[in-house]
Coordinates of C-alpha atoms and ligand atoms in Angstrom, one line a residue:
M1 CA 0.0 0.0 0.0
T2 CA 1.7 3.1 -1.2
E3 CA 1.8 6.5 0.3
R4 CA -0.1 7.9 -2.7
L5 CA -2.9 5.5 -2.2
R6 CA -3.1 6.3 1.5
D7 CA -3.5 9.9 0.7
G8 CA -6.3 9.2 -1.8
A9 CA -8.1 7.2 0.8
L10 CA -7.8 10.0 3.3
D11 CA -9.5 12.4 0.9
F12 CA -12.2 9.9 0.3
A13 CA -12.8 9.4 4.1
R14 CA -12.7 13.1 4.8
Q15 CA -15.4 13.7 2.1
V16 CA -17.7 11.0 3.6
F17 CA -17.2 12.4 7.2
D18 CA -17.9 16.0 6.0
D19 CA -20.9 15.1 3.9
I20 CA -22.6 13.2 6.7
Y21 CA -21.7 16.0 9.2
A22 CA -23.4 18.5 7.0
F23 CA -26.8 16.9 7.6
S24 CA -26.2 15.5 11.2
Q25 CA -25.8 18.7 13.2
D26 CA -28.0 19.2 16.2
P27 CA -29.6 22.6 16.2
V28 CA -28.0 23.4 19.6
I29 CA -24.6 21.5 19.7
G30 CA -22.9 18.4 18.4
V31 CA -24.6 15.8 16.2
S32 CA -27.9 14.0 16.9
R33 CA -28.7 10.9 14.8
Q34 CA -31.5 9.1 16.5
G35 CA -31.8 5.4 15.6
Y36 CA -34.7 5.0 13.2
G37 CA -34.9 8.8 13.0
P38 CA -34.7 10.9 9.8
I39 CA -30.9 11.6 10.1
E40 CA -30.0 8.0 10.6
N41 CA -32.1 7.2 7.6
K42 CA -30.2 9.8 5.6
V43 CA -26.9 8.2 6.7
H44 CA -28.1 4.9 5.3
E45 CA -29.2 6.5 2.0
Y46 CA -25.9 8.3 1.7
I47 CA -23.8 5.1 2.3
K48 CA -26.1 3.3 -0.2
D49 CA -25.2 5.9 -2.8
W50 CA -21.6 5.1 -2.4
G51 CA -22.4 1.4 -2.6
R52 CA -23.9 2.1 -6.1
K53 CA -20.9 4.2 -7.2
L54 CA -18.5 1.5 -6.1
N55 CA -20.7 -1.2 -7.7
L56 CA -21.3 -3.1 -4.5
E57 CA -24.2 -5.4 -3.9
E58 CA -26.9 -3.8 -1.6
K59 CA -29.1 -5.5 0.9
V60 CA -31.3 -4.0 3.6
D61 CA -32.6 -6.5 6.1
R62 CA -36.1 -6.3 7.7
A63 CA -34.8 -4.2 10.6
G64 CA -33.2 -1.7 8.3
N65 CA -29.6 -2.8 8.7
L66 CA -27.6 -2.1 5.5
F67 CA -25.2 -4.6 3.9
L68 CA -22.9 -3.6 1.0
T69 CA -21.0 -6.5 -0.5
L70 CA -17.8 -6.6 -2.6
P71 CA -18.1 -10.0 -4.2
G72 CA -15.2 -12.4 -3.6
K73 CA -13.9 -15.0 -6.1
N74 CA -15.5 -17.8 -4.1
R75 CA -19.0 -16.8 -3.2
D76 CA -19.6 -20.0 -1.2
L77 CA -17.0 -19.1 1.4
P78 CA -18.3 -17.3 4.6
C79 CA -17.6 -13.6 4.3
Y80 CA -15.4 -11.1 6.1
M81 CA -17.7 -8.5 7.6
T82 CA -16.8 -5.1 8.9
G83 CA -18.9 -2.0 10.0
S84 CA -20.5 -0.3 12.9
H85 CA -23.5 1.9 13.7
G86 CA -24.8 5.1 12.0
D87 CA -26.7 6.6 14.9
S88 CA -25.3 8.8 17.7
V89 CA -26.3 9.8 21.2
P90 CA -28.3 13.1 21.5
Q91 CA -25.9 16.0 21.1
G92 CA -23.0 13.6 20.7
G93 CA -19.9 13.4 18.6
H94 CA -19.5 12.6 14.9
Y95 CA -17.3 9.6 15.2
D96 CA -18.8 7.2 17.7
G97 CA -20.1 4.5 15.3
L98 CA -19.6 6.5 12.1
A99 CA -15.8 5.9 12.2
G100 CA -16.3 2.2 11.8
V101 CA -18.8 2.7 8.9
V102 CA -16.5 5.1 7.1
A103 CA -13.4 2.8 7.8
G104 CA -15.3 -0.2 6.2
L105 CA -16.4 2.0 3.2
T106 CA -12.9 3.4 2.8
A107 CA -11.4 -0.2 2.8
L108 CA -13.9 -1.2 0.1
W109 CA -13.1 2.0 -1.9
W110 CA -9.5 1.1 -1.6
M111 CA -10.0 -2.5 -2.8
R112 CA -12.0 -1.2 -5.8
H113 CA -9.3 1.5 -6.4
V114 CA -6.5 -1.1 -6.7
H115 CA -8.7 -3.6 -8.5
F116 CA -8.4 -6.1 -5.6
Q117 CA -10.8 -9.0 -5.7
P118 CA -10.9 -10.8 -2.4
E119 CA -11.1 -14.5 -2.1
R120 CA -14.4 -14.3 -0.1
D121 CA -17.1 -11.7 0.0
V122 CA -16.2 -8.5 2.0
V123 CA -19.4 -7.0 3.6
L124 CA -19.8 -3.6 5.1
V125 CA -22.7 -3.5 7.6
V126 CA -24.3 -0.3 8.9
F127 CA -26.2 -1.3 12.0
R128 CA -29.4 0.6 13.1
M129 CA -29.7 2.1 16.6
E130 CA -26.8 1.0 18.6
E131 CA -27.2 3.7 21.2
S132 CA -29.4 3.1 24.2
S133 CA -29.8 6.9 24.9
W134 CA -33.0 7.3 22.8
F135 CA -35.2 4.4 23.9
G136 CA -33.1 2.7 26.7
K137 CA -32.2 -0.3 24.6
A138 CA -28.6 -0.8 23.2
Y139 CA -27.6 -2.8 20.2
V140 CA -31.1 -2.7 18.6
G141 CA -29.9 -3.2 15.0
S142 CA -27.6 -6.1 15.7
L143 CA -30.1 -7.8 18.1
A144 CA -32.7 -7.5 15.4
M145 CA -30.3 -8.9 12.9
T146 CA -29.8 -11.9 15.1
G147 CA -33.5 -12.3 16.0
Q148 CA -33.1 -11.4 19.7
L149 CA -35.5 -8.4 20.2
T150 CA -38.5 -8.9 22.4
P151 CA -42.0 -7.2 22.5
E152 CA -40.9 -5.5 25.8
D153 CA -37.9 -3.9 24.0
L154 CA -40.2 -2.5 21.2
A155 CA -42.6 -1.1 23.9
L156 CA -39.8 1.1 25.4
K157 CA -40.6 4.8 25.2
H158 CA -38.6 7.6 23.6
R159 CA -36.6 9.6 26.1
N160 CA -38.7 12.7 25.6
K161 CA -41.6 11.9 23.3
D162 CA -44.7 9.8 23.6
Q163 CA -43.5 7.3 21.0
T164 CA -42.5 3.7 21.4
L165 CA -39.6 2.1 19.7
A166 CA -42.0 0.1 17.5
E167 CA -43.7 3.3 16.4
A168 CA -40.3 4.8 15.5
M169 CA -39.4 1.7 13.5
R170 CA -42.7 1.9 11.7
E171 CA -42.2 5.6 10.9
A172 CA -38.8 4.7 9.4
G173 CA -40.6 2.2 7.1
F174 CA -40.0 -1.1 8.9
D175 CA -42.5 -3.5 10.3
P176 CA -42.0 -4.1 14.0
K177 CA -43.8 -7.5 13.8
E178 CA -41.2 -8.7 11.2
I179 CA -38.4 -7.3 13.3
L180 CA -39.5 -9.5 16.2
R181 CA -39.0 -12.7 14.2
K182 CA -36.6 -15.0 15.9
D183 CA -34.7 -16.1 12.8
P184 CA -31.5 -14.1 12.1
T185 CA -31.8 -11.8 9.0
I186 CA -28.6 -13.3 7.7
D187 CA -26.9 -16.7 8.1
L188 CA -24.4 -16.1 11.0
K189 CA -22.4 -19.2 9.8
H190 CA -21.8 -17.2 6.7
I191 CA -19.6 -14.7 8.7
A192 CA -16.0 -16.0 8.9
A193 CA -14.8 -12.9 10.6
F194 CA -16.2 -9.7 11.9
T195 CA -14.0 -6.6 12.6
E196 CA -15.4 -3.4 13.9
L197 CA -13.3 -0.3 14.0
H198 CA -14.3 2.3 16.6
I199 CA -12.9 5.3 18.3
E200 CA -11.6 4.4 21.8
Q201 CA -13.8 6.9 23.6
G202 CA -11.3 7.1 26.4
P203 CA -7.9 8.7 26.9
T204 CA -5.4 5.7 26.7
L205 CA -4.5 5.7 23.1
D206 CA -4.5 9.5 22.8
S207 CA -1.9 9.6 25.6
R208 CA 0.5 7.5 23.5
S209 CA 2.8 9.0 20.9
K210 CA 3.7 5.6 19.3
E211 CA 0.6 3.4 19.4
R212 CA -2.4 5.4 18.1
V213 CA -4.3 2.2 17.3
G214 CA -5.4 -0.6 19.6
I215 CA -6.5 -4.2 19.2
V216 CA -9.3 -4.9 21.6
T217 CA -9.0 -7.7 24.1
G218 CA -12.6 -7.9 25.4
I219 CA -15.8 -5.9 25.6
R220 CA -17.4 -4.9 28.9
G221 CA -21.0 -5.9 29.5
N222 CA -23.5 -3.8 31.4
F223 CA -26.5 -4.0 33.7
R224 CA -28.7 -0.9 33.3
H225 CA -31.9 0.6 34.5
K226 CA -33.4 3.4 32.5
A227 CA -35.7 5.0 35.1
C228 CA -35.8 3.9 38.7
K229 CA -37.5 5.9 41.4
C230 CA -36.7 6.9 45.0
I231 CA -40.0 8.0 46.6
G232 CA -40.1 10.0 49.8
V233 CA -42.6 12.7 51.0
T234 CA -43.0 16.0 49.3
A235 CA -43.3 18.7 51.9
H236 CA -42.7 22.3 53.0
S237 CA -38.9 23.1 53.2
G238 CA -39.4 25.5 56.1
A239 CA -42.0 23.8 58.1
V240 CA -40.7 20.3 58.5
N241 CA -37.7 19.6 60.8
K242 CA -35.1 17.0 59.9
E243 CA -36.5 14.1 62.0
F244 CA -39.8 14.4 60.1
R245 CA -38.4 14.4 56.6
H246 CA -38.4 11.8 53.9
D247 CA -36.2 13.6 51.5
A248 CA -35.7 11.7 48.3
V249 CA -32.7 13.7 47.1
M250 CA -30.9 13.3 50.5
A251 CA -31.6 9.5 50.2
M252 CA -30.0 9.5 46.8
G253 CA -27.0 11.4 48.0
H254 CA -26.6 8.8 50.8
L255 CA -26.9 6.0 48.2
L256 CA -24.3 7.6 45.8
V257 CA -21.7 8.2 48.6
N258 CA -22.1 4.6 49.8
M259 CA -21.8 3.1 46.3
D260 CA -18.8 5.3 45.5
K261 CA -17.0 3.9 48.5
H262 CA -17.9 0.3 47.5
W263 CA -16.7 1.1 44.0
D264 CA -13.3 2.2 45.4
E265 CA -13.0 -0.9 47.5
W266 CA -13.9 -3.2 44.6
L267 CA -11.3 -1.5 42.3
A268 CA -8.7 -1.8 45.1
R269 CA -9.2 -5.6 45.1
G270 CA -8.8 -5.8 41.3
E271 CA -12.3 -6.0 39.9
D272 CA -13.0 -4.4 36.6
L273 CA -15.9 -2.0 37.3
V274 CA -17.4 1.3 36.2
F275 CA -20.5 2.8 37.7
T276 CA -22.7 5.7 36.5
M277 CA -26.0 7.3 37.6
G278 CA -26.3 9.8 34.8
V279 CA -30.0 10.7 34.8
F280 CA -31.2 12.3 37.9
K281 CA -34.5 14.2 37.9
T282 CA -36.6 15.5 40.8
G283 CA -40.4 15.4 40.4
V284 CA -42.3 17.9 38.3
S285 CA -43.4 20.0 41.3
S286 CA -39.8 20.4 42.6
A287 CA -38.9 23.9 43.7
I288 CA -36.7 25.8 46.0
A289 CA -39.2 25.7 48.9
I290 CA -40.2 22.1 48.5
I291 CA -38.6 19.0 50.1
P292 CA -38.2 16.7 47.2
G293 CA -40.5 13.7 47.4
E294 CA -39.4 11.9 44.2
V295 CA -36.2 11.3 42.2
T296 CA -36.0 9.4 39.0
F297 CA -32.6 8.0 38.2
S298 CA -30.7 5.8 35.8
I299 CA -28.1 3.1 36.6
D300 CA -25.3 1.9 34.4
I301 CA -22.9 -0.7 35.8
R302 CA -20.2 -2.1 33.5
S303 CA -17.6 -4.8 33.8
L304 CA -15.7 -7.4 31.8
S305 CA -16.9 -9.9 34.3
R306 CA -20.6 -11.1 34.5
D307 CA -20.0 -12.1 38.1
T308 CA -19.0 -8.6 39.1
L309 CA -22.1 -7.1 37.4
I310 CA -24.4 -9.5 39.3
R311 CA -22.7 -8.9 42.7
F312 CA -22.5 -5.1 42.3
H313 CA -26.1 -4.9 41.2
K314 CA -27.1 -7.0 44.3
L315 CA -25.1 -4.7 46.5
L316 CA -26.9 -1.7 45.1
E317 CA -30.2 -3.3 45.8
A318 CA -29.1 -4.1 49.4
E319 CA -27.9 -0.5 49.9
C320 CA -31.3 0.8 48.7
A321 CA -33.1 -1.5 51.1
V322 CA -31.1 -0.2 54.1
I323 CA -31.4 3.5 53.1
A324 CA -35.2 3.0 52.5
T325 CA -35.6 1.8 56.1
D326 CA -33.2 4.4 57.6
R327 CA -34.9 7.3 55.8
G328 CA -38.5 6.2 55.3
V329 CA -38.3 6.3 51.5
K330 CA -39.1 3.7 48.9
F331 CA -37.0 2.5 45.9
E332 CA -38.7 1.2 42.8
F333 CA -36.5 -0.5 40.1
D334 CA -37.7 -0.6 36.5
R335 CA -36.8 -3.4 34.2
L336 CA -33.1 -4.6 34.2
L337 CA -31.5 -4.2 30.8
V338 CA -28.6 -6.5 30.2
C339 CA -25.8 -6.3 27.6
E340 CA -23.6 -9.3 27.8
E341 CA -19.8 -8.9 28.1
A342 CA -17.9 -10.5 25.2
S343 CA -14.6 -12.0 24.3
V344 CA -12.7 -11.4 21.1
D345 CA -11.5 -14.3 18.9
P346 CA -7.8 -14.8 19.8
A347 CA -6.9 -16.1 16.3
L348 CA -8.5 -13.2 14.6
A349 CA -6.9 -10.7 17.0
A350 CA -3.5 -12.3 16.2
H351 CA -4.3 -11.9 12.5
L352 CA -5.0 -8.2 13.1
T353 CA -1.8 -7.7 15.0
K354 CA 0.0 -9.4 12.1
A355 CA -1.8 -7.1 9.6
A356 CA -0.7 -4.1 11.6
K357 CA 2.9 -5.3 11.5
I358 CA 2.7 -5.8 7.7
A359 CA 1.3 -2.2 7.4
G360 CA 4.1 -1.0 9.7
I361 CA 1.6 0.5 12.2
P362 CA 2.3 0.1 16.0
V363 CA -0.6 -1.2 17.9
M364 CA -1.3 -2.1 21.6
P365 CA -3.8 -4.4 23.2
I366 CA -6.6 -2.6 24.9
P367 CA -9.9 -3.6 26.6
S368 CA -13.2 -1.9 25.4
G369 CA -15.0 -0.1 28.2
A370 CA -17.9 0.9 26.0
G371 CA -20.4 -1.6 24.5
H372 CA -20.5 -2.4 20.8
D373 CA -22.6 -4.4 18.4
S374 CA -19.5 -6.7 18.1
A375 CA -20.4 -8.1 21.5
V376 CA -23.8 -9.3 20.1
L377 CA -22.1 -11.2 17.3
A378 CA -19.3 -12.5 19.5
N379 CA -21.8 -14.0 22.0
L380 CA -23.4 -15.9 19.1
G381 CA -20.1 -17.6 18.2
V382 CA -19.0 -15.2 15.3
P383 CA -15.2 -14.7 15.4
V384 CA -15.0 -11.0 16.3
T385 CA -12.2 -8.5 16.8
M386 CA -12.2 -4.7 17.2
I387 CA -9.7 -2.0 16.2
F388 CA -9.6 1.1 18.4
V389 CA -8.4 4.5 17.1
A390 CA -7.2 7.3 19.4
N391 CA -9.6 10.2 19.9
Q392 CA -9.8 13.4 21.9
N393 CA -12.3 14.7 24.5
G394 CA -13.8 11.3 25.2
S395 CA -17.2 10.4 23.6
H396 CA -20.9 10.7 24.2
N397 CA -20.4 14.4 24.2
P398 CA -20.4 17.1 21.5
H399 CA -16.7 17.8 21.9
E400 CA -15.6 14.3 20.9
Q401 CA -12.8 14.6 18.2
M402 CA -10.7 12.3 16.1
K403 CA -7.7 13.0 13.9
L404 CA -8.0 11.8 10.4
E405 CA -4.4 10.6 10.4
D406 CA -5.1 8.3 13.3
F407 CA -8.3 7.1 11.6
M408 CA -6.3 6.2 8.5
L409 CA -3.8 4.2 10.6
G410 CA -6.7 2.1 12.0
T411 CA -8.4 1.9 8.6
E412 CA -5.1 0.6 7.0
V413 CA -4.9 -2.1 9.7
L414 CA -8.5 -3.0 8.9
A415 CA -8.0 -3.1 5.1
T416 CA -4.7 -5.0 5.4
A417 CA -6.4 -7.6 7.7
I418 CA -9.2 -8.1 5.2
M419 CA -6.9 -8.2 2.2
T420 CA -4.5 -10.7 3.7
Y421 CA -7.1 -12.9 5.4
D422 CA -6.8 -15.6 2.8
Q423 CA -3.1 -15.4 2.2
K424 CA -1.3 -18.6 3.2
E425 CA 1.0 -18.3 6.2
Ligands
GLV501 C1 -22.4 2.5 23.6 O1 -22.4 3.6 23.1 C2 -22.3 2.4 25.1 O2 -23.1 3.0 25.8 O3 -21.3 1.7 25.5
MN502 MN1 -21.9 5.3 21.8
MN503 MN1 -20.4 3.3 19.3

């Protein structure tokens, strides 16, 4: 792969990122591409257009996931699949998800450009709705592709509209009844390898001057609740002395301090664990002069270990029970949403490391803190690996950034891995 070709690929990728940015901007800040919303639809249409220009085969499954195929010499062989998601969190960054889509498209562009015909089909997938921020459910596109969504999932409500996920899917032109079918939309045995490129979303790679690209060692799972409640008693803030209060915000403060202490202890004894309560709303009547009688809150516990997730969730419930008794409040938990942790395929990860060596790109092993559609496929036995690219200002915020030079390094590892997959040792 020559320098000249690398430059051409960078221009191609820049154009795709810029074109999509132009129609993804949130009116206030960042980008907002809601899964099954009009902007995500536009992303799919835009990528389809490139598929036509590059003469790729196009398929949209019943859940709206897009597949673009560069046919291989032997069409009976299981394919090499790559891709990611086209949606974003509300007022998020441009690269979470989209980087993996553009990397796959750039790799296909590259193969067309050098007239490379792979041994087996190379497929770019653009998953629908990976982000849980809109309806509370993560990995919706890949779960639909693998026949794993439930009626309860489709009944989840939009974060700030009176619309269910099923209604959003219908509005985007897809039939929720069909989406609930239990047979996968594609034959999973027909995927020999799946590699998703993604920005790291954390600071590790960006702190390195040598390794700007990582090969993922495992993907954290999570236990989440979208909207739990702490219910106390709403009362006059001046007229009720401390011993008579059942203040829901104070109870939540107590809970947070205790859980933060436990978290430190668990980390100190070597457990992999992150814990977030990011949604925190007092009741509609809350005001300066009112003792808060209700708090709605979310829970997000993540770990590479299922056992840690189960135990920390139990500990949280136990803390709630104690605080409820101490403070005369009540905790109500909504449905537990589970994303399974996942392992990467060691042989495929070794192949990626070798591809990086061939391309002369330094890489380092790195775990994935964030969740990805890759986890869904890995847990169904598809050999999966991920490539991480350094990025700035984290992710799930409008200030997320990524340098195109770093993106091209990751994309070159991806393209090299695909193009050398069938080469003899
Ligand atoms: C995916 O965006 C996640 O929340 O990990
Ligand atoms: Mn995300
Ligand atoms: Mn993502």
